[in-house]
CSV table of C-alpha atoms and ligand atoms in Angstrom, one decimal:
chain,number,residue,atom,x,y,z
A,24,UNK,CA,-72.9,-5.9,-111.2
A,25,UNK,CA,-74.0,-2.4,-112.1
A,26,UNK,CA,-71.7,0.2,-113.7
A,27,UNK,CA,-69.9,2.6,-111.3
A,28,UNK,CA,-71.7,5.8,-110.7
A,29,UNK,CA,-68.4,7.7,-110.8
A,30,UNK,CA,-65.3,6.6,-112.7
A,31,UNK,CA,-62.1,8.5,-112.3
A,32,UNK,CA,-59.2,7.6,-114.6
A,33,UNK,CA,-55.6,8.6,-114.5
A,34,UNK,CA,-55.8,12.0,-113.0
A,35,UNK,CA,-52.5,13.9,-112.9
A,36,UNK,CA,-51.8,17.4,-111.6
A,37,UNK,CA,-48.6,19.3,-111.2
A,38,UNK,CA,-47.9,22.6,-109.5
A,39,UNK,CA,-44.9,23.9,-111.3
A,40,UNK,CA,-42.3,21.2,-111.2
A,41,UNK,CA,-44.0,19.4,-108.3
A,42,UNK,CA,-46.1,16.4,-109.4
A,43,UNK,CA,-48.9,16.3,-106.8
A,44,UNK,CA,-51.1,13.7,-108.5
A,45,UNK,CA,-49.3,11.0,-110.5
A,46,UNK,CA,-52.1,9.2,-112.2
A,47,UNK,CA,-54.9,8.5,-109.7
A,48,UNK,CA,-57.8,6.3,-110.8
A,49,UNK,CA,-60.9,5.3,-108.8
A,50,UNK,CA,-64.2,3.6,-109.5
A,51,UNK,CA,-67.0,4.4,-107.1
A,52,UNK,CA,-70.2,2.4,-107.0
A,53,UNK,CA,-73.6,3.7,-106.0
A,54,UNK,CA,-73.8,3.7,-102.2
A,55,UNK,CA,-70.1,3.3,-101.6
A,56,UNK,CA,-68.3,5.1,-98.9
A,57,UNK,CA,-64.7,5.3,-100.0
A,58,UNK,CA,-62.3,6.5,-97.3
A,59,UNK,CA,-59.1,8.2,-98.4
A,60,UNK,CA,-56.3,8.0,-95.9
A,61,UNK,CA,-52.7,9.0,-96.2
A,62,UNK,CA,-50.1,11.3,-94.8
A,63,UNK,CA,-50.4,15.1,-95.1
A,64,UNK,CA,-49.3,16.2,-98.5
A,65,UNK,CA,-50.2,12.9,-100.1
A,66,UNK,CA,-52.6,14.8,-102.5
A,67,UNK,CA,-55.9,13.8,-100.9
A,68,UNK,CA,-57.4,17.3,-101.0
A,69,UNK,CA,-56.1,18.0,-104.5
A,70,UNK,CA,-57.6,14.7,-105.7
A,71,UNK,CA,-61.0,15.5,-104.2
A,72,UNK,CA,-60.9,19.0,-105.7
A,73,UNK,CA,-60.0,17.5,-109.1
A,74,UNK,CA,-63.1,15.4,-109.0
A,75,UNK,CA,-65.3,18.4,-109.2
A,76,UNK,CA,-62.8,20.5,-111.1
A,77,UNK,CA,-62.2,23.0,-108.4
A,78,UNK,CA,-58.7,22.2,-109.4
A,79,UNK,CA,-58.2,21.5,-113.1
A,80,UNK,CA,-56.4,18.2,-113.6
A,81,UNK,CA,-53.6,18.3,-116.2
A,82,UNK,CA,-54.7,15.0,-117.5
A,83,UNK,CA,-57.4,12.4,-116.8
A,84,UNK,CA,-61.0,11.6,-117.4
A,85,UNK,CA,-64.1,11.4,-115.3
A,86,UNK,CA,-67.4,9.7,-116.0
A,87,UNK,CA,-70.6,10.3,-114.1
A,88,UNK,CA,-73.2,7.6,-114.7
A,89,UNK,CA,-71.2,6.4,-117.7
A,90,UNK,CA,-71.1,9.9,-119.3
A,91,UNK,CA,-67.8,11.6,-119.6
A,92,UNK,CA,-67.7,15.0,-118.0
A,93,UNK,CA,-66.6,17.7,-120.5
A,94,UNK,CA,-65.5,20.3,-118.1
A,95,UNK,CA,-64.3,22.7,-120.9
A,96,UNK,CA,-68.0,23.5,-121.5
A,97,UNK,CA,-68.9,25.8,-118.7
A,98,UNK,CA,-72.6,24.8,-118.7
A,99,UNK,CA,-71.7,21.1,-118.4
A,100,UNK,CA,-69.3,21.9,-115.6
A,101,UNK,CA,-71.8,23.9,-113.6
A,102,UNK,CA,-74.4,21.2,-114.1
A,103,UNK,CA,-72.0,18.4,-113.1
A,104,UNK,CA,-70.9,20.3,-110.0
A,105,UNK,CA,-74.5,20.4,-108.8
A,106,UNK,CA,-74.5,16.7,-108.7
A,107,UNK,CA,-71.3,16.5,-106.7
A,108,UNK,CA,-71.6,17.8,-103.2
A,109,UNK,CA,-68.4,19.0,-101.5
A,110,UNK,CA,-67.7,19.4,-97.8
A,111,UNK,CA,-64.6,21.3,-96.8
A,112,UNK,CA,-62.3,20.9,-93.8
A,113,UNK,CA,-63.0,24.5,-92.7
A,114,UNK,CA,-66.7,24.5,-93.6
A,115,UNK,CA,-66.6,27.5,-96.0
A,116,UNK,CA,-70.1,28.7,-95.1
A,117,UNK,CA,-71.0,32.0,-96.7
A,118,UNK,CA,-70.2,34.4,-93.9
A,119,UNK,CA,-72.8,37.0,-94.8
A,120,UNK,CA,-75.8,34.6,-94.8
A,121,UNK,CA,-77.7,32.8,-92.0
A,122,UNK,CA,-77.7,29.0,-91.8
A,123,UNK,CA,-81.1,29.0,-93.7
A,124,UNK,CA,-79.8,31.4,-96.4
A,125,UNK,CA,-76.7,29.3,-96.8
A,126,UNK,CA,-78.7,26.2,-97.5
A,127,UNK,CA,-81.2,28.1,-99.7
A,128,UNK,CA,-78.9,30.2,-101.9
A,129,UNK,CA,-77.7,27.4,-104.2
A,130,UNK,CA,-81.2,26.2,-104.9
A,131,UNK,CA,-82.4,29.8,-105.7
A,132,UNK,CA,-79.4,31.0,-107.7
A,133,UNK,CA,-78.2,27.9,-109.4
A,134,UNK,CA,-81.4,25.8,-109.7
A,135,UNK,CA,-83.7,28.7,-110.1
A,136,UNK,CA,-86.1,27.3,-107.5
A,137,UNK,CA,-88.5,30.0,-106.1
A,138,UNK,CA,-87.3,31.4,-102.8
A,139,UNK,CA,-90.2,30.2,-100.8
A,140,UNK,CA,-90.1,26.6,-102.0
A,141,UNK,CA,-86.3,26.6,-101.6
A,142,UNK,CA,-86.7,28.0,-98.1
A,143,UNK,CA,-89.0,25.1,-97.1
A,144,UNK,CA,-86.6,22.6,-98.5
A,145,UNK,CA,-83.7,24.4,-96.7
A,146,UNK,CA,-85.6,24.1,-93.4
A,147,UNK,CA,-86.2,20.4,-94.0
A,148,UNK,CA,-82.5,19.8,-94.7
A,149,UNK,CA,-81.5,21.7,-91.6
A,150,UNK,CA,-84.0,19.7,-89.6
A,151,UNK,CA,-82.4,16.6,-90.9
A,152,UNK,CA,-79.0,17.6,-89.5
A,153,UNK,CA,-80.6,18.7,-86.3
A,154,UNK,CA,-80.3,22.4,-86.7
A,155,UNK,CA,-83.8,23.7,-87.2
A,156,UNK,CA,-83.6,25.8,-84.0
A,157,UNK,CA,-80.4,27.5,-85.3
A,158,UNK,CA,-81.5,28.3,-88.8
A,159,UNK,CA,-81.5,32.0,-88.3
A,160,UNK,CA,-78.1,32.2,-86.9
A,161,UNK,CA,-75.0,33.5,-88.8
A,162,UNK,CA,-72.0,31.2,-89.2
A,163,UNK,CA,-70.1,33.2,-86.6
A,164,UNK,CA,-72.8,32.3,-84.0
A,165,UNK,CA,-72.5,28.6,-84.6
A,166,UNK,CA,-70.1,26.0,-83.2
A,167,UNK,CA,-67.7,24.2,-85.5
A,168,UNK,CA,-69.8,21.1,-85.5
A,169,UNK,CA,-72.9,23.1,-86.2
A,170,UNK,CA,-71.2,24.9,-89.1
A,171,UNK,CA,-70.1,21.6,-90.6
A,172,UNK,CA,-73.7,20.2,-90.4
A,173,UNK,CA,-75.0,23.4,-92.1
A,174,UNK,CA,-72.5,22.8,-94.9
A,175,UNK,CA,-73.7,19.3,-95.2
A,176,UNK,CA,-77.3,20.5,-95.4
A,177,UNK,CA,-76.3,23.0,-98.0
A,178,UNK,CA,-74.7,20.3,-100.2
A,179,UNK,CA,-77.6,18.0,-99.7
A,180,UNK,CA,-80.1,20.6,-100.8
A,181,UNK,CA,-78.7,20.4,-104.3
A,182,UNK,CA,-79.6,16.8,-104.5
A,183,UNK,CA,-76.1,15.5,-105.2
A,184,UNK,CA,-75.4,12.0,-106.4
A,185,UNK,CA,-72.0,11.9,-104.9
A,186,UNK,CA,-70.5,13.7,-101.9
A,187,UNK,CA,-66.9,14.5,-101.5
A,188,UNK,CA,-65.8,15.2,-97.9
A,189,UNK,CA,-62.3,16.6,-97.3
A,190,UNK,CA,-61.4,15.9,-93.6
A,191,UNK,CA,-64.8,17.1,-92.4
A,192,UNK,CA,-63.9,16.8,-88.8
A,193,UNK,CA,-60.3,17.8,-88.7
A,194,UNK,CA,-61.0,21.4,-87.7
A,195,UNK,CA,-63.3,20.3,-84.9
A,196,UNK,CA,-62.8,19.9,-81.2
A,197,UNK,CA,-62.9,16.2,-80.2
A,198,UNK,CA,-66.3,16.5,-78.5
A,199,UNK,CA,-67.9,17.9,-81.6
A,200,UNK,CA,-66.7,15.2,-84.0
A,201,UNK,CA,-69.4,12.8,-83.0
A,202,UNK,CA,-72.3,15.0,-84.1
A,203,UNK,CA,-70.8,15.4,-87.6
A,204,UNK,CA,-70.0,11.7,-87.9
A,205,UNK,CA,-73.6,10.9,-86.9
A,206,UNK,CA,-74.9,12.9,-89.8
A,207,UNK,CA,-72.4,11.3,-92.2
A,208,UNK,CA,-73.4,7.9,-90.9
A,209,UNK,CA,-77.1,8.7,-91.6
A,210,UNK,CA,-76.2,9.8,-95.1
A,211,UNK,CA,-74.4,6.5,-95.7
A,212,UNK,CA,-77.3,4.4,-94.4
A,213,UNK,CA,-79.6,6.3,-96.8
A,214,UNK,CA,-77.5,5.2,-99.6
A,215,UNK,CA,-75.5,8.3,-100.4
A,216,UNK,CA,-72.3,7.7,-102.4
A,217,UNK,CA,-69.4,9.3,-100.7
A,218,UNK,CA,-65.6,9.8,-101.0
A,219,UNK,CA,-64.2,11.0,-97.8
A,220,UNK,CA,-60.6,11.9,-96.7
A,221,UNK,CA,-60.2,11.5,-92.9
A,222,UNK,CA,-57.8,10.5,-90.2
A,223,UNK,CA,-60.7,9.1,-88.1
A,224,UNK,CA,-59.7,5.4,-88.2
A,225,UNK,CA,-62.4,4.2,-85.9
A,226,UNK,CA,-65.1,5.8,-88.0
A,227,UNK,CA,-63.5,4.6,-91.2
A,228,UNK,CA,-63.1,1.0,-90.2
A,229,UNK,CA,-66.7,0.9,-89.0
A,230,UNK,CA,-68.4,2.4,-92.1
A,231,UNK,CA,-66.0,2.3,-95.1
A,232,UNK,CA,-66.9,0.1,-98.0
A,233,UNK,CA,-63.3,0.5,-99.1
A,234,UNK,CA,-60.2,2.2,-97.7
A,235,UNK,CA,-57.9,3.9,-100.2
A,236,UNK,CA,-54.4,4.6,-99.0
A,237,UNK,CA,-52.7,7.4,-100.9
A,238,UNK,CA,-49.1,8.5,-100.6
A,239,UNK,CA,-47.0,10.9,-102.6
A,240,UNK,CA,-49.6,11.5,-105.3
A,241,UNK,CA,-50.4,7.8,-105.9
A,242,UNK,CA,-52.8,5.2,-104.6
A,243,UNK,CA,-50.6,2.7,-102.9
A,244,UNK,CA,-53.2,0.2,-101.8
A,245,UNK,CA,-57.0,-0.2,-101.6
A,246,UNK,CA,-59.0,-2.8,-99.7
A,247,UNK,CA,-61.6,-3.4,-97.0
A,248,UNK,CA,-61.0,-1.8,-93.7
A,249,UNK,CA,-60.1,-5.1,-92.2
A,250,UNK,CA,-57.5,-5.8,-94.8
A,251,UNK,CA,-55.9,-2.3,-94.8
A,252,UNK,CA,-55.8,-1.9,-91.0
A,253,UNK,CA,-54.9,-5.5,-90.1
A,254,UNK,CA,-53.3,-7.2,-93.0
A,255,UNK,CA,-52.0,-4.6,-95.5
A,256,UNK,CA,-49.7,-5.8,-98.3
A,257,UNK,CA,-47.5,-2.8,-98.4
A,258,UNK,CA,-45.1,-1.9,-95.6
A,259,UNK,CA,-45.9,1.9,-96.1
A,260,UNK,CA,-49.6,1.2,-95.5
A,261,UNK,CA,-48.8,-0.8,-92.3
A,262,UNK,CA,-46.5,2.0,-91.0
A,263,UNK,CA,-49.0,4.7,-91.7
A,264,UNK,CA,-51.9,2.7,-90.1
A,265,UNK,CA,-50.0,2.0,-87.0
A,266,UNK,CA,-48.9,5.6,-86.7
A,267,UNK,CA,-52.4,6.9,-87.2
A,268,UNK,CA,-53.9,4.4,-84.7
A,269,UNK,CA,-51.5,5.7,-82.1
A,270,UNK,CA,-52.4,9.3,-82.9
A,271,UNK,CA,-56.2,9.0,-83.2
A,272,UNK,CA,-56.7,6.4,-80.5
A,273,UNK,CA,-57.8,2.8,-80.4
A,274,UNK,CA,-60.3,1.8,-83.0
B,12,UNK,CA,-76.6,97.3,-92.9
B,13,UNK,CA,-75.5,95.3,-89.9
B,14,UNK,CA,-74.1,91.9,-90.4
B,15,UNK,CA,-77.1,89.9,-89.3
B,16,UNK,CA,-79.4,91.8,-91.5
B,17,UNK,CA,-77.1,91.5,-94.5
B,18,UNK,CA,-76.7,87.7,-93.9
B,19,UNK,CA,-80.4,87.2,-93.6
B,20,UNK,CA,-81.6,89.3,-96.5
B,21,UNK,CA,-78.8,88.9,-99.1
B,22,UNK,CA,-76.5,86.1,-98.2
B,23,UNK,CA,-78.8,83.4,-97.0
B,24,UNK,CA,-81.1,83.3,-100.1
B,25,UNK,CA,-78.0,83.1,-102.4
B,26,UNK,CA,-76.3,80.5,-100.2
B,27,UNK,CA,-79.4,78.4,-99.9
B,28,UNK,CA,-79.6,78.4,-103.7
B,29,UNK,CA,-75.9,77.3,-103.8
B,30,UNK,CA,-76.5,74.7,-101.2
B,31,UNK,CA,-79.2,73.1,-103.2
B,32,UNK,CA,-77.0,73.1,-106.3
B,33,UNK,CA,-74.3,71.4,-104.2
B,34,UNK,CA,-76.7,68.7,-103.1
B,35,UNK,CA,-77.8,68.2,-106.7
B,36,UNK,CA,-74.2,67.8,-107.7
B,37,UNK,CA,-73.2,65.5,-104.8
B,38,UNK,CA,-76.0,63.0,-104.6
B,39,UNK,CA,-75.9,61.8,-108.2
B,40,UNK,CA,-72.1,61.9,-108.3
B,41,UNK,CA,-71.9,59.8,-105.1
B,42,UNK,CA,-74.3,57.2,-106.4
B,43,UNK,CA,-72.8,56.9,-109.9
B,44,UNK,CA,-69.3,57.1,-108.5
B,45,UNK,CA,-70.1,54.2,-106.3
B,46,UNK,CA,-71.6,52.2,-109.1
B,47,UNK,CA,-68.6,52.9,-111.3
B,48,UNK,CA,-66.3,52.0,-108.5
B,49,UNK,CA,-68.0,48.6,-107.9
B,50,UNK,CA,-68.0,47.8,-111.6
B,51,UNK,CA,-64.4,48.8,-112.2
B,52,UNK,CA,-63.2,47.1,-109.0
B,53,UNK,CA,-64.8,43.9,-110.1
B,54,UNK,CA,-63.2,44.1,-113.5
B,55,UNK,CA,-59.8,44.8,-112.0
B,56,UNK,CA,-60.0,41.7,-110.0
B,57,UNK,CA,-62.0,39.3,-112.1
B,58,UNK,CA,-61.6,40.8,-115.6
B,59,UNK,CA,-59.7,39.1,-118.4
B,60,UNK,CA,-56.4,40.6,-119.4
B,61,UNK,CA,-57.5,43.4,-121.8
B,62,UNK,CA,-60.5,44.4,-119.8
B,63,UNK,CA,-58.4,44.4,-116.6
B,64,UNK,CA,-55.8,46.5,-118.2
B,65,UNK,CA,-58.4,49.0,-119.4
B,66,UNK,CA,-59.9,49.2,-115.9
B,67,UNK,CA,-56.4,49.7,-114.4
B,68,UNK,CA,-55.6,52.5,-116.8
B,69,UNK,CA,-58.8,54.2,-116.0
B,70,UNK,CA,-57.8,54.3,-112.4
B,71,UNK,CA,-54.3,55.5,-113.1
B,72,UNK,CA,-55.7,58.3,-115.2
B,73,UNK,CA,-58.4,59.5,-113.0
B,74,UNK,CA,-56.5,59.2,-109.8
B,75,UNK,CA,-53.4,60.7,-111.3
B,76,UNK,CA,-54.7,63.9,-112.9
B,77,UNK,CA,-55.9,66.7,-110.6
B,78,UNK,CA,-59.6,67.0,-110.5
B,79,UNK,CA,-59.7,70.6,-111.6
B,80,UNK,CA,-57.8,69.7,-114.7
B,81,UNK,CA,-60.3,66.8,-115.4
B,82,UNK,CA,-63.2,69.3,-115.0
B,83,UNK,CA,-61.5,71.7,-117.4
B,84,UNK,CA,-61.1,68.9,-119.9
B,85,UNK,CA,-64.8,68.0,-119.7
B,86,UNK,CA,-66.0,71.5,-119.9
B,87,UNK,CA,-63.5,73.4,-122.0
B,88,UNK,CA,-61.9,70.5,-123.8
B,89,UNK,CA,-64.8,68.5,-125.1
B,90,UNK,CA,-66.3,71.4,-127.2
B,91,UNK,CA,-63.2,70.9,-129.3
B,92,UNK,CA,-64.7,67.6,-130.3
B,93,UNK,CA,-68.1,69.3,-130.8
B,94,UNK,CA,-69.4,67.9,-127.5
B,95,UNK,CA,-70.9,70.5,-125.4
B,96,UNK,CA,-71.7,69.8,-121.8
B,97,UNK,CA,-73.5,72.1,-119.4
B,98,UNK,CA,-71.4,73.2,-116.4
B,99,UNK,CA,-73.6,71.0,-114.2
B,100,UNK,CA,-73.3,67.9,-116.4
B,101,UNK,CA,-69.6,68.4,-116.8
B,102,UNK,CA,-69.2,68.6,-113.0
B,103,UNK,CA,-71.3,65.5,-112.3
B,104,UNK,CA,-69.4,63.6,-115.0
B,105,UNK,CA,-66.0,64.7,-113.6
B,106,UNK,CA,-66.9,64.0,-110.0
B,107,UNK,CA,-68.4,60.5,-110.8
B,108,UNK,CA,-65.4,59.4,-112.8
B,109,UNK,CA,-62.9,60.6,-110.3
B,110,UNK,CA,-64.8,59.3,-107.4
B,111,UNK,CA,-65.3,55.9,-109.2
B,112,UNK,CA,-61.6,55.5,-109.5
B,113,UNK,CA,-61.1,55.9,-105.8
B,114,UNK,CA,-64.0,53.7,-104.9
B,115,UNK,CA,-62.7,51.0,-107.2
B,116,UNK,CA,-59.5,50.9,-105.1
B,117,UNK,CA,-61.5,50.2,-101.9
B,118,UNK,CA,-63.7,47.7,-103.6
B,119,UNK,CA,-60.7,45.9,-105.1
B,120,UNK,CA,-59.0,45.6,-101.8
B,121,UNK,CA,-62.2,44.3,-100.2
B,122,UNK,CA,-62.6,41.7,-103.1
B,123,UNK,CA,-59.1,40.5,-102.6
B,124,UNK,CA,-59.7,40.1,-98.9
B,125,UNK,CA,-62.5,37.5,-99.4
B,126,UNK,CA,-61.2,34.1,-98.4
B,127,UNK,CA,-60.6,31.6,-101.2
B,128,UNK,CA,-62.9,29.2,-99.3
B,129,UNK,CA,-65.9,31.3,-100.1
B,130,UNK,CA,-65.4,31.0,-103.9
B,131,UNK,CA,-64.6,27.3,-103.6
B,132,UNK,CA,-67.8,26.7,-101.8
B,133,UNK,CA,-69.8,28.7,-104.4
B,134,UNK,CA,-68.1,26.9,-107.3
B,135,UNK,CA,-68.7,23.5,-105.7
B,136,UNK,CA,-72.4,24.3,-105.6
B,137,UNK,CA,-72.4,25.0,-109.3
B,138,UNK,CA,-72.4,28.8,-109.3
B,139,UNK,CA,-71.2,30.4,-112.5
B,140,UNK,CA,-68.7,33.3,-112.1
B,141,UNK,CA,-71.3,36.1,-112.4
B,142,UNK,CA,-73.6,34.4,-109.8
B,143,UNK,CA,-70.7,33.9,-107.5
B,144,UNK,CA,-69.5,37.5,-107.7
B,145,UNK,CA,-73.0,39.0,-107.3
B,146,UNK,CA,-74.4,36.8,-104.6
B,147,UNK,CA,-71.4,35.7,-102.6
B,148,UNK,CA,-68.4,37.9,-103.2
B,149,UNK,CA,-69.8,41.4,-103.6
B,150,UNK,CA,-72.2,41.3,-100.7
B,151,UNK,CA,-69.2,40.6,-98.4
B,152,UNK,CA,-66.8,42.9,-100.2
B,153,UNK,CA,-69.1,45.9,-100.2
B,154,UNK,CA,-69.5,45.5,-96.4
B,155,UNK,CA,-65.8,45.5,-96.0
B,156,UNK,CA,-65.3,48.4,-98.4
B,157,UNK,CA,-68.0,50.6,-96.8
B,158,UNK,CA,-65.7,52.5,-94.4
B,159,UNK,CA,-63.3,53.4,-97.2
B,160,UNK,CA,-66.1,54.3,-99.7
B,161,UNK,CA,-67.7,56.4,-97.0
B,162,UNK,CA,-64.5,58.3,-96.7
B,163,UNK,CA,-64.5,58.9,-100.4
B,164,UNK,CA,-68.0,60.3,-100.3
B,165,UNK,CA,-67.0,62.7,-97.6
B,166,UNK,CA,-64.2,63.9,-99.8
B,167,UNK,CA,-66.6,64.2,-102.7
B,168,UNK,CA,-68.8,66.6,-100.6
B,169,UNK,CA,-65.8,68.8,-100.1
B,170,UNK,CA,-64.3,68.6,-103.6
B,171,UNK,CA,-67.7,69.3,-105.1
B,172,UNK,CA,-66.8,73.0,-104.4
B,173,UNK,CA,-64.5,72.8,-107.5
B,174,UNK,CA,-67.6,72.9,-109.7
B,175,UNK,CA,-67.6,76.7,-109.5
B,176,UNK,CA,-64.3,76.7,-111.4
B,177,UNK,CA,-66.2,75.6,-114.5
B,178,UNK,CA,-69.0,78.1,-113.8
B,179,UNK,CA,-71.4,75.7,-112.1
B,180,UNK,CA,-72.3,78.0,-109.3
B,181,UNK,CA,-72.9,76.0,-106.2
B,182,UNK,CA,-72.4,76.8,-102.6
B,183,UNK,CA,-68.7,77.9,-102.8
B,184,UNK,CA,-69.4,79.8,-106.0
B,185,UNK,CA,-72.3,81.8,-104.6
B,186,UNK,CA,-70.0,82.5,-101.6
B,187,UNK,CA,-67.3,83.9,-103.8
B,188,UNK,CA,-69.7,86.1,-105.6
B,189,UNK,CA,-71.3,87.4,-102.4
B,190,UNK,CA,-67.9,88.0,-100.7
B,191,UNK,CA,-66.4,89.9,-103.6
B,192,UNK,CA,-69.5,92.2,-103.7
B,193,UNK,CA,-69.8,92.8,-100.0
B,194,UNK,CA,-66.2,92.2,-98.8
B,195,UNK,CA,-67.7,90.3,-95.9
B,196,UNK,CA,-65.3,87.3,-96.4
B,197,UNK,CA,-65.2,86.2,-92.8
B,198,UNK,CA,-68.9,85.9,-92.2
B,199,UNK,CA,-69.7,84.4,-95.5
B,200,UNK,CA,-67.0,81.7,-95.5
B,201,UNK,CA,-67.8,80.9,-91.9
B,202,UNK,CA,-71.4,80.2,-92.9
B,203,UNK,CA,-70.2,78.2,-95.9
B,204,UNK,CA,-67.9,76.2,-93.7
B,205,UNK,CA,-70.7,75.4,-91.4
B,206,UNK,CA,-72.8,74.3,-94.4
B,207,UNK,CA,-70.1,71.8,-95.5
B,208,UNK,CA,-69.8,70.6,-92.0
B,209,UNK,CA,-73.5,70.0,-91.8
B,210,UNK,CA,-73.4,68.0,-95.1
B,211,UNK,CA,-70.4,65.9,-94.1
B,212,UNK,CA,-71.8,65.2,-90.7
B,213,UNK,CA,-75.1,64.2,-92.2
B,214,UNK,CA,-73.3,61.9,-94.6
B,215,UNK,CA,-71.2,60.4,-91.8
B,216,UNK,CA,-74.4,59.8,-89.9
B,217,UNK,CA,-76.1,58.1,-92.8
B,218,UNK,CA,-73.1,56.0,-93.6
B,219,UNK,CA,-72.8,54.9,-90.0
B,220,UNK,CA,-76.4,53.9,-89.9
B,221,UNK,CA,-76.0,52.0,-93.2
B,222,UNK,CA,-72.9,50.2,-91.8
B,223,UNK,CA,-74.9,49.2,-88.7
B,224,UNK,CA,-77.9,48.1,-90.9
B,225,UNK,CA,-75.6,45.9,-93.0
B,226,UNK,CA,-73.5,44.6,-90.2
B,227,UNK,CA,-73.5,40.9,-89.6
B,228,UNK,CA,-72.6,39.1,-86.4
B,229,UNK,CA,-69.0,38.2,-86.4
B,230,UNK,CA,-68.4,39.2,-89.9
B,231,UNK,CA,-66.7,42.4,-89.1
B,232,UNK,CA,-65.8,44.2,-86.0
B,233,UNK,CA,-68.9,45.0,-84.0
B,234,UNK,CA,-69.8,48.6,-83.1
B,235,UNK,CA,-69.9,49.0,-79.4
C,312,ADP,N1,-52.3,25.6,-105.0
C,312,ADP,C1,-51.1,24.9,-104.8
C,312,ADP,N2,-50.0,25.3,-105.2
C,312,ADP,C2,-48.8,24.6,-105.0
C,312,ADP,N3,-48.8,23.5,-104.4
C,312,ADP,C3,-49.9,22.9,-103.9
C,312,ADP,C4,-51.1,23.6,-104.0
C,312,ADP,N4,-52.1,22.9,-103.4
C,312,ADP,C5,-51.5,21.8,-102.9
C,312,ADP,N5,-50.1,21.8,-103.2
C,312,ADP,C6,-49.2,20.8,-102.8
C,312,ADP,O1,-49.7,19.6,-103.2
C,312,ADP,C7,-49.3,18.6,-102.3
C,312,ADP,C8,-50.6,17.8,-101.9
C,312,ADP,O2,-51.4,18.7,-101.2
C,312,ADP,P1,-52.9,18.2,-100.7
C,312,ADP,O3,-53.6,17.7,-101.8
C,312,ADP,O4,-53.4,19.3,-99.8
C,312,ADP,O5,-52.5,17.0,-99.7
C,312,ADP,P2,-53.3,16.3,-98.5
C,312,ADP,O6,-54.7,16.8,-98.6
C,312,ADP,O7,-53.2,14.9,-98.7
C,312,ADP,O8,-52.7,16.8,-97.2
C,312,ADP,C9,-48.7,19.3,-101.1
C,312,ADP,O9,-47.3,19.1,-101.2
C,312,ADP,C10,-49.0,20.7,-101.3
C,312,ADP,O10,-48.0,21.5,-100.8
C,313,MG,MG1,-55.9,17.9,-97.2
């Protein structure tokens, strides 16, 4: 078996007295789609943001391709973040830029790719998520689903090795969820490594290589979708899964 | 000499001269004031402790001391340290620094109004802090600050009249001289009033055009 592409060891994070992450570890293999589930406040977002140091963990280590990430050196940090794409619940597109410019700006500013070349790549990425016709629109002129697809294109344009997705469809109307899921499914079948927090059980059970159940700042249980959803060891996992199945429909 | 003849032959040439001096005072002061304001505003929000404190104190000083006093200090005070500024230079310096302090307040407010998500997204793409500020935060913040900064520029046009207090004879200064020689206060200051009105209207027009030019769908309230 090959070494994990991303190793995360014993991440802790407190806000004041509140311990939000109490030592979370996760190994991710190339091509994995790890799905984080768990109740609101479990620490899923904080954990994902610790992975690319948008939130500084208090303790813990991270290795990418076997090399430890030294985030205290800014250059290393910026280089590492380019390899980790991040998708946010509320899209966070740059409001003052068109779809095309949103996708292009990282390549131009961070990677120093000439504008024209970056523009061509941006068009390609937008085409890939089905938005070539909308590339000159501003975020405010796009639907939620379109915005999220632009943000995926923006992340992909940086050639990430791993993608972190924090409830990418939670802010979307139900009829728009499908288009975003389709894009994520495509990514997965092209071999992208992903860690995704979601409440979409149906999607998770279909595509996840592993489900990770988090609660109260800890990983309670991990396993295949079948095991977690049908035959979980911990009662908390079973309770959560039955609740969420009720909420988000039959899988 | 009847009024019209007097205005045409004596007042207008002098006032035109003063008007041009006013323009020469206002344009560079507006530009450098804005540049200072942006720089100081950024430092006040993103600067580390010492730099931030310095930038804050700059604003306290230059917003807190009456502009006339500041001009007196630049013009009459600096020679004490063997620094001699011309009335014109002292005026532009005084206006720029005072204006910059006000601009920085508008810029600071606008910077703080940018949603956290914008910086998270930039950081997640690997932007360093300077790249993030210059290509994500400032382009948005400046758009938000524009109405306030425009207001400050309109004020500048009016307080540029203080330059005559340190013997930089601009529009108001020429007017004072003319009026004290001819005693035609009403006519002269009416004309001067109109001149300032023209300048401020022109500035408002340019600022409105600029705002329109920079506006982005959905980013701020649309002009109707
Ligand atoms: N910046 C912050 N300051 C203080 N508390 C925070 C902050 N961010 C998150 N928290 C707290 O950390 C806990 C975990 O939050 P989060 O990671 O968003 O959970 P989840 O994404 O699983 O819903 C919550 O109790 C939340 O209130
Ligand atoms: Mg969350």
